[in-house]
Short mmCIF file of N, CA, C and O in Angstrom, two decimals:
data_model
loop_
_atom_site.label_atom_id
_atom_site.label_comp_id
_atom_site.label_asym_id
_atom_site.label_seq_id
_atom_site.Cartn_x
_atom_site.Cartn_y
_atom_site.Cartn_z
N UNK A 15 13.40 56.17 59.57
CA UNK A 15 12.73 57.20 58.80
C UNK A 15 13.77 57.98 58.00
O UNK A 15 14.80 58.39 58.53
N UNK A 16 13.51 58.17 56.71
CA UNK A 16 14.40 58.94 55.85
C UNK A 16 14.23 60.42 56.14
O UNK A 16 13.12 60.94 56.16
N UNK A 17 15.32 61.10 56.39
CA UNK A 17 15.26 62.53 56.69
C UNK A 17 15.28 63.38 55.43
O UNK A 17 14.67 64.43 55.39
N UNK A 18 16.03 62.98 54.43
CA UNK A 18 16.13 63.74 53.19
C UNK A 18 17.42 64.53 53.09
O UNK A 18 18.17 64.67 54.06
N UNK A 19 17.68 65.03 51.89
CA UNK A 19 18.88 65.80 51.60
C UNK A 19 18.50 67.06 50.85
O UNK A 19 17.52 67.09 50.11
N UNK A 20 19.31 68.09 51.01
CA UNK A 20 19.19 69.31 50.23
C UNK A 20 20.49 69.46 49.46
O UNK A 20 21.58 69.36 50.04
N UNK A 21 20.37 69.69 48.14
CA UNK A 21 21.57 69.81 47.30
C UNK A 21 21.55 71.12 46.54
O UNK A 21 20.52 71.55 46.05
N UNK A 22 22.73 71.71 46.45
CA UNK A 22 22.99 72.83 45.55
C UNK A 22 24.09 72.34 44.63
O UNK A 22 25.18 71.98 45.10
N UNK A 23 23.81 72.31 43.34
CA UNK A 23 24.76 71.74 42.38
C UNK A 23 25.22 72.82 41.40
O UNK A 23 24.41 73.50 40.78
N UNK A 24 26.53 72.95 41.28
CA UNK A 24 27.11 73.84 40.27
C UNK A 24 26.95 75.32 40.57
O UNK A 24 26.80 76.12 39.64
N UNK A 25 27.02 75.70 41.84
CA UNK A 25 26.93 77.12 42.19
C UNK A 25 28.20 77.82 41.70
O UNK A 25 29.32 77.45 42.07
N UNK A 26 28.03 78.83 40.88
CA UNK A 26 29.16 79.55 40.30
C UNK A 26 29.62 80.64 41.27
O UNK A 26 28.81 81.46 41.70
N UNK A 27 30.91 80.61 41.59
CA UNK A 27 31.50 81.64 42.44
C UNK A 27 32.83 82.05 41.82
O UNK A 27 33.36 81.38 40.94
N UNK A 28 33.36 83.15 42.30
CA UNK A 28 34.64 83.66 41.85
C UNK A 28 35.50 83.94 43.07
O UNK A 28 35.01 84.52 44.04
N UNK A 29 36.76 83.50 43.02
CA UNK A 29 37.60 83.62 44.21
C UNK A 29 39.07 83.75 43.84
O UNK A 29 39.50 83.27 42.78
N UNK A 30 39.82 84.38 44.73
CA UNK A 30 41.27 84.41 44.60
C UNK A 30 41.80 83.16 45.29
O UNK A 30 41.78 83.06 46.51
N UNK A 31 42.27 82.19 44.49
CA UNK A 31 42.73 80.93 45.05
C UNK A 31 43.88 80.38 44.21
O UNK A 31 43.90 80.55 42.99
N UNK A 32 44.84 79.75 44.87
CA UNK A 32 45.95 79.13 44.16
C UNK A 32 47.21 79.18 44.99
O UNK A 32 47.41 80.09 45.78
N UNK A 33 48.06 78.19 44.81
CA UNK A 33 49.29 78.11 45.60
C UNK A 33 50.30 79.17 45.16
O UNK A 33 50.78 79.93 45.99
N UNK A 34 50.62 79.27 43.86
CA UNK A 34 51.57 80.34 43.49
C UNK A 34 50.93 81.72 43.63
O UNK A 34 49.74 81.90 43.33
N UNK A 35 51.70 82.68 44.06
CA UNK A 35 51.20 84.05 44.20
C UNK A 35 50.59 84.56 42.90
O UNK A 35 49.55 85.21 42.90
N UNK A 36 51.23 84.25 41.77
CA UNK A 36 50.76 84.70 40.46
C UNK A 36 49.34 84.19 40.17
O UNK A 36 48.53 84.89 39.58
N UNK A 37 49.05 82.97 40.60
CA UNK A 37 47.72 82.39 40.36
C UNK A 37 46.64 83.15 41.12
O UNK A 37 45.50 83.21 40.68
N UNK A 38 46.99 83.72 42.24
CA UNK A 38 46.02 84.45 43.05
C UNK A 38 45.88 85.92 42.65
O UNK A 38 45.15 86.67 43.28
N UNK A 39 46.56 86.34 41.58
CA UNK A 39 46.46 87.72 41.14
C UNK A 39 45.11 88.05 40.52
O UNK A 39 44.69 89.19 40.51
N UNK A 40 44.45 87.05 39.95
CA UNK A 40 43.14 87.25 39.32
C UNK A 40 42.14 86.26 39.91
O UNK A 40 42.50 85.14 40.27
N UNK A 41 40.89 86.68 39.96
CA UNK A 41 39.83 85.79 40.42
C UNK A 41 39.71 84.60 39.46
O UNK A 41 39.89 84.75 38.26
N UNK A 42 39.38 83.46 40.04
CA UNK A 42 39.12 82.26 39.24
C UNK A 42 37.67 81.84 39.45
O UNK A 42 37.14 81.95 40.56
N UNK A 43 37.07 81.36 38.37
CA UNK A 43 35.73 80.81 38.49
C UNK A 43 35.82 79.42 39.08
O UNK A 43 36.67 78.61 38.69
N UNK A 44 34.94 79.15 40.02
CA UNK A 44 34.86 77.84 40.67
C UNK A 44 33.40 77.40 40.62
O UNK A 44 32.49 78.22 40.54
N UNK A 45 33.20 76.09 40.70
CA UNK A 45 31.85 75.55 40.87
C UNK A 45 31.80 74.83 42.21
O UNK A 45 32.73 74.09 42.57
N UNK A 46 30.72 75.05 42.94
CA UNK A 46 30.55 74.47 44.27
C UNK A 46 29.31 73.58 44.26
O UNK A 46 28.23 74.00 43.83
N UNK A 47 29.48 72.35 44.74
CA UNK A 47 28.35 71.45 45.00
C UNK A 47 28.26 71.25 46.51
O UNK A 47 29.29 71.01 47.16
N UNK A 48 27.06 71.36 47.04
CA UNK A 48 26.85 71.18 48.48
C UNK A 48 25.70 70.21 48.69
O UNK A 48 24.64 70.36 48.08
N UNK A 49 25.92 69.23 49.55
CA UNK A 49 24.86 68.32 49.97
C UNK A 49 24.71 68.46 51.48
O UNK A 49 25.69 68.30 52.22
N UNK A 50 23.50 68.76 51.90
CA UNK A 50 23.22 68.99 53.32
C UNK A 50 22.19 67.98 53.79
O UNK A 50 21.14 67.81 53.16
N UNK A 51 22.52 67.33 54.89
CA UNK A 51 21.57 66.42 55.54
C UNK A 51 21.07 67.13 56.80
O UNK A 51 21.75 67.16 57.82
N UNK A 52 19.87 67.74 56.71
CA UNK A 52 19.34 68.45 57.88
C UNK A 52 19.06 67.50 59.03
O UNK A 52 18.77 66.32 58.82
N UNK A 53 19.14 67.99 60.24
CA UNK A 53 18.81 67.17 61.41
C UNK A 53 17.32 66.86 61.47
O UNK A 53 16.92 65.80 61.93
N UNK A 54 16.50 67.79 60.99
CA UNK A 54 15.05 67.57 60.98
C UNK A 54 14.63 66.92 59.66
O UNK A 54 15.17 67.24 58.60
N UNK A 55 13.64 66.03 59.70
CA UNK A 55 13.13 65.43 58.46
C UNK A 55 12.55 66.51 57.54
O UNK A 55 12.08 67.55 58.00
N UNK A 56 12.60 66.24 56.24
CA UNK A 56 12.10 67.20 55.27
C UNK A 56 10.63 66.98 54.91
O UNK A 56 10.15 67.55 53.94
N UNK A 57 9.95 66.19 55.67
CA UNK A 57 8.51 66.02 55.45
C UNK A 57 7.76 66.64 56.62
O UNK A 57 8.32 66.92 57.67
N UNK A 58 6.49 66.92 56.42
CA UNK A 58 5.65 67.55 57.44
C UNK A 58 6.20 68.89 57.92
O UNK A 58 6.18 69.20 59.11
N UNK A 59 6.69 69.69 56.99
CA UNK A 59 7.23 71.01 57.33
C UNK A 59 6.15 72.08 57.39
O UNK A 59 6.42 73.21 57.78
N UNK A 60 4.96 71.74 56.98
CA UNK A 60 3.84 72.68 56.96
C UNK A 60 4.17 73.96 56.21
O UNK A 60 3.72 75.05 56.58
N UNK A 61 5.00 73.83 55.19
CA UNK A 61 5.35 74.95 54.32
C UNK A 61 6.07 76.07 55.07
O UNK A 61 6.00 77.24 54.67
N UNK A 62 6.80 75.74 56.15
CA UNK A 62 7.53 76.73 56.95
C UNK A 62 9.02 76.65 56.66
O UNK A 62 9.68 75.67 56.99
N UNK A 63 9.57 77.70 56.08
CA UNK A 63 11.00 77.76 55.77
C UNK A 63 11.84 77.69 57.05
O UNK A 63 12.97 77.19 57.02
N UNK A 64 11.30 78.14 58.16
CA UNK A 64 12.04 78.14 59.42
C UNK A 64 12.33 76.73 59.92
O UNK A 64 13.21 76.55 60.76
N UNK A 65 11.62 75.74 59.41
CA UNK A 65 11.79 74.37 59.87
C UNK A 65 12.76 73.57 59.01
O UNK A 65 12.91 72.36 59.20
N UNK A 66 13.41 74.22 58.07
CA UNK A 66 14.33 73.51 57.18
C UNK A 66 15.57 74.37 56.95
O UNK A 66 15.73 75.44 57.54
N UNK A 67 16.45 73.92 56.08
CA UNK A 67 17.64 74.67 55.70
C UNK A 67 17.27 75.53 54.49
O UNK A 67 16.82 75.01 53.47
N UNK A 68 17.45 76.82 54.61
CA UNK A 68 17.13 77.75 53.54
C UNK A 68 18.28 77.74 52.52
O UNK A 68 19.32 78.36 52.74
N UNK A 69 18.07 77.02 51.42
CA UNK A 69 19.15 76.88 50.44
C UNK A 69 19.53 78.20 49.78
O UNK A 69 20.67 78.38 49.37
N UNK A 70 18.60 79.14 49.70
CA UNK A 70 18.93 80.46 49.16
C UNK A 70 19.97 81.15 50.06
O UNK A 70 20.96 81.69 49.57
N UNK A 71 19.75 81.11 51.37
CA UNK A 71 20.71 81.71 52.30
C UNK A 71 22.06 80.99 52.26
O UNK A 71 23.11 81.63 52.34
N UNK A 72 22.03 79.66 52.12
CA UNK A 72 23.27 78.89 52.00
C UNK A 72 24.05 79.36 50.77
O UNK A 72 25.25 79.64 50.84
N UNK A 73 23.37 79.47 49.64
CA UNK A 73 24.03 79.90 48.40
C UNK A 73 24.61 81.30 48.53
O UNK A 73 25.74 81.56 48.10
N UNK A 74 23.86 82.21 49.14
CA UNK A 74 24.35 83.58 49.32
C UNK A 74 25.58 83.61 50.22
O UNK A 74 26.54 84.34 49.96
N UNK A 75 25.57 82.82 51.27
CA UNK A 75 26.72 82.77 52.19
C UNK A 75 27.95 82.18 51.49
O UNK A 75 29.06 82.68 51.68
N UNK A 76 27.75 81.16 50.67
CA UNK A 76 28.87 80.57 49.93
C UNK A 76 29.49 81.61 49.00
O UNK A 76 30.71 81.75 48.93
N UNK A 77 28.66 82.36 48.28
CA UNK A 77 29.16 83.40 47.38
C UNK A 77 29.95 84.46 48.16
O UNK A 77 31.01 84.92 47.72
N UNK A 78 29.43 84.82 49.33
CA UNK A 78 30.11 85.81 50.17
C UNK A 78 31.46 85.31 50.64
O UNK A 78 32.47 86.01 50.57
N UNK A 79 31.50 84.08 51.14
CA UNK A 79 32.75 83.49 51.63
C UNK A 79 33.79 83.44 50.51
O UNK A 79 34.95 83.81 50.70
N UNK A 80 33.38 82.97 49.33
CA UNK A 80 34.31 82.84 48.20
C UNK A 80 34.86 84.18 47.75
O UNK A 80 36.01 84.27 47.31
N UNK A 81 34.06 85.23 47.87
CA UNK A 81 34.47 86.53 47.34
C UNK A 81 35.39 87.31 48.27
O UNK A 81 36.02 88.28 47.85
N UNK A 82 35.48 86.89 49.53
CA UNK A 82 36.27 87.62 50.52
C UNK A 82 37.64 86.98 50.67
O UNK A 82 37.76 85.78 50.86
N UNK A 83 38.67 87.78 50.63
CA UNK A 83 40.03 87.31 50.90
C UNK A 83 40.58 86.45 49.80
O UNK A 83 40.06 86.39 48.69
N UNK A 84 41.68 85.77 50.14
CA UNK A 84 42.29 84.84 49.20
C UNK A 84 42.78 83.62 49.96
O UNK A 84 43.01 83.67 51.17
N UNK A 85 42.89 82.52 49.23
CA UNK A 85 43.33 81.25 49.82
C UNK A 85 44.28 80.56 48.86
O UNK A 85 44.14 80.70 47.65
N UNK A 86 45.19 79.80 49.41
CA UNK A 86 46.05 78.98 48.58
C UNK A 86 45.33 77.70 48.16
O UNK A 86 45.48 77.23 47.04
N UNK A 87 44.53 77.13 49.06
CA UNK A 87 43.94 75.82 48.82
C UNK A 87 42.42 75.87 48.69
O UNK A 87 41.75 76.55 49.49
N UNK A 88 41.88 75.10 47.74
CA UNK A 88 40.43 74.98 47.65
C UNK A 88 39.89 74.17 48.83
O UNK A 88 38.73 74.30 49.19
N UNK A 89 40.76 73.39 49.46
CA UNK A 89 40.36 72.66 50.67
C UNK A 89 39.95 73.64 51.78
O UNK A 89 39.00 73.39 52.52
N UNK A 90 40.69 74.74 51.87
CA UNK A 90 40.38 75.76 52.88
C UNK A 90 39.01 76.36 52.62
O UNK A 90 38.21 76.55 53.55
N UNK A 91 38.71 76.66 51.37
CA UNK A 91 37.39 77.20 51.01
C UNK A 91 36.29 76.20 51.37
O UNK A 91 35.28 76.58 51.96
N UNK A 92 36.49 74.93 51.07
CA UNK A 92 35.50 73.91 51.41
C UNK A 92 35.27 73.84 52.92
O UNK A 92 34.12 73.75 53.38
N UNK A 93 36.34 73.91 53.70
CA UNK A 93 36.21 73.91 55.17
C UNK A 93 35.41 75.11 55.66
O UNK A 93 34.56 74.98 56.54
N UNK A 94 35.69 76.27 55.10
CA UNK A 94 34.98 77.49 55.51
C UNK A 94 33.49 77.39 55.19
O UNK A 94 32.65 77.85 55.97
N UNK A 95 33.15 76.79 54.07
CA UNK A 95 31.75 76.61 53.69
C UNK A 95 31.05 75.67 54.66
O UNK A 95 29.95 75.95 55.14
N UNK A 96 31.69 74.56 54.98
CA UNK A 96 31.11 73.61 55.94
C UNK A 96 30.89 74.29 57.29
O UNK A 96 29.81 74.17 57.88
N UNK A 97 31.89 75.00 57.76
CA UNK A 97 31.77 75.69 59.06
C UNK A 97 30.61 76.68 59.05
O UNK A 97 29.87 76.81 60.03
N UNK A 98 30.44 77.39 57.94
CA UNK A 98 29.36 78.37 57.84
C UNK A 98 27.99 77.71 57.88
O UNK A 98 27.10 78.15 58.61
N UNK A 99 27.81 76.65 57.10
CA UNK A 99 26.52 75.95 57.09
C UNK A 99 26.20 75.44 58.49
O UNK A 99 25.08 75.61 58.99
N UNK A 100 27.18 74.86 59.15
CA UNK A 100 26.96 74.32 60.50
C UNK A 100 26.68 75.43 61.52
O UNK A 100 25.98 75.19 62.50
N UNK A 101 27.19 76.63 61.29
CA UNK A 101 26.96 77.70 62.25
C UNK A 101 25.57 78.33 62.11
O UNK A 101 25.05 78.90 63.07
N UNK A 102 24.96 78.21 60.93
CA UNK A 102 23.66 78.83 60.70
C UNK A 102 22.49 77.86 60.81
O UNK A 102 21.35 78.28 61.03
N UNK A 103 22.75 76.57 60.60
CA UNK A 103 21.66 75.59 60.55
C UNK A 103 22.00 74.35 61.37
O UNK A 103 23.17 74.01 61.54
N UNK A 104 20.96 73.66 61.82
CA UNK A 104 21.14 72.41 62.55
C UNK A 104 21.14 71.29 61.51
O UNK A 104 20.11 71.00 60.89
N UNK A 105 22.30 70.70 61.32
CA UNK A 105 22.45 69.67 60.29
C UNK A 105 23.22 68.47 60.85
O UNK A 105 24.02 68.61 61.77
N UNK A 106 22.93 67.32 60.27
CA UNK A 106 23.67 66.12 60.65
C UNK A 106 24.98 66.01 59.86
O UNK A 106 25.98 65.52 60.37
N UNK A 107 24.95 66.47 58.60
CA UNK A 107 26.11 66.29 57.75
C UNK A 107 26.11 67.33 56.63
O UNK A 107 25.06 67.73 56.14
N UNK A 108 27.32 67.75 56.25
CA UNK A 108 27.50 68.65 55.11
C UNK A 108 28.64 68.10 54.27
O UNK A 108 29.70 67.77 54.80
N UNK A 109 28.41 68.02 52.96
CA UNK A 109 29.46 67.64 52.02
C UNK A 109 29.62 68.76 51.01
O UNK A 109 28.63 69.26 50.47
N UNK A 110 30.86 69.16 50.77
CA UNK A 110 31.14 70.24 49.83
C UNK A 110 32.18 69.75 48.82
O UNK A 110 33.20 69.19 49.20
N UNK A 111 31.89 70.00 47.54
CA UNK A 111 32.87 69.76 46.49
C UNK A 111 33.17 71.10 45.83
O UNK A 111 32.25 71.82 45.42
N UNK A 112 34.44 71.44 45.74
CA UNK A 112 34.89 72.65 45.08
C UNK A 112 35.63 72.22 43.81
O UNK A 112 36.60 71.47 43.88
N UNK A 113 35.17 72.72 42.67
CA UNK A 113 35.77 72.40 41.37
C UNK A 113 36.51 73.62 40.85
O UNK A 113 35.97 74.72 40.83
N UNK A 114 37.75 73.37 40.41
CA UNK A 114 38.63 74.43 39.93
C UNK A 114 39.09 74.06 38.52
O UNK A 114 39.40 72.90 38.24
N UNK A 115 39.17 75.04 37.65
CA UNK A 115 39.48 74.80 36.24
C UNK A 115 40.86 75.35 35.92
O UNK A 115 40.99 76.41 35.31
N UNK A 116 41.88 74.63 36.37
CA UNK A 116 43.23 75.15 36.29
C UNK A 116 44.14 74.34 35.35
O UNK A 116 45.09 74.88 34.81
N UNK A 117 43.85 73.07 35.14
CA UNK A 117 44.68 72.24 34.28
C UNK A 117 44.11 72.22 32.86
O UNK A 117 42.94 71.87 32.67
N UNK A 118 44.94 72.58 31.89
CA UNK A 118 44.48 72.65 30.50
C UNK A 118 44.01 71.30 29.96
O UNK A 118 43.13 71.25 29.11
N UNK A 119 44.60 70.22 30.43
CA UNK A 119 44.27 68.91 29.89
C UNK A 119 43.31 68.10 30.78
O UNK A 119 43.20 66.89 30.65
N UNK A 120 42.61 68.79 31.68
CA UNK A 120 41.62 68.13 32.53
C UNK A 120 40.35 68.99 32.57
O UNK A 120 40.43 70.23 32.51
N UNK A 121 39.21 68.34 32.68
CA UNK A 121 37.94 69.07 32.78
C UNK A 121 37.95 69.99 34.00
O UNK A 121 37.56 71.15 33.92
N UNK A 122 38.38 69.44 35.13
CA UNK A 122 38.54 70.23 36.35
C UNK A 122 39.29 69.39 37.38
O UNK A 122 39.46 68.19 37.21
N UNK A 123 39.73 70.05 38.43
CA UNK A 123 40.23 69.36 39.62
C UNK A 123 39.25 69.70 40.72
O UNK A 123 38.58 70.74 40.68
N UNK A 124 39.13 68.83 41.69
CA UNK A 124 38.19 69.12 42.77
C UNK A 124 38.64 68.50 44.07
O UNK A 124 39.49 67.60 44.09
N UNK A 125 38.05 69.02 45.12
CA UNK A 125 38.25 68.45 46.44
C UNK A 125 36.86 68.26 47.03
O UNK A 125 35.97 69.08 46.81
N UNK A 126 36.67 67.16 47.74
CA UNK A 126 35.41 66.88 48.42
C UNK A 126 35.69 66.71 49.90
O UNK A 126 36.53 65.89 50.28
N UNK A 127 35.02 67.50 50.72
CA UNK A 127 35.13 67.38 52.17
C UNK A 127 33.75 67.12 52.74
O UNK A 127 32.75 67.66 52.25
N UNK A 128 33.71 66.30 53.79
CA UNK A 128 32.45 65.96 54.43
C UNK A 128 32.63 66.09 55.94
O UNK A 128 33.65 65.68 56.48
N UNK A 129 31.63 66.64 56.56
CA UNK A 129 31.67 66.76 58.02
C UNK A 129 30.28 66.56 58.58
O UNK A 129 29.30 66.97 58.04
#
């Protein structure tokens, strides 16, 4: 039986991130993609939000995590997002892609983590 997926694509956040100290002096815009495979199937939910993953709450938590503190690596931010989703919801799998716009000659750089 197919369980289904929940996706948030291109969530805009702002964060202090970067390896050099100078890079972390100003917030950077990032885009976050999240794919969540809930443990419960996404059919026969009887229109109850309590029986699924609330993507609005996930998005709000991601924005909160990104806005607090600073990090050298976008990998660290991706790990924190995965840990947060797993702590609030029962899921089989979470995949997070963090896109950063730091190289002038590239559309973006990104990291993808899955757990």
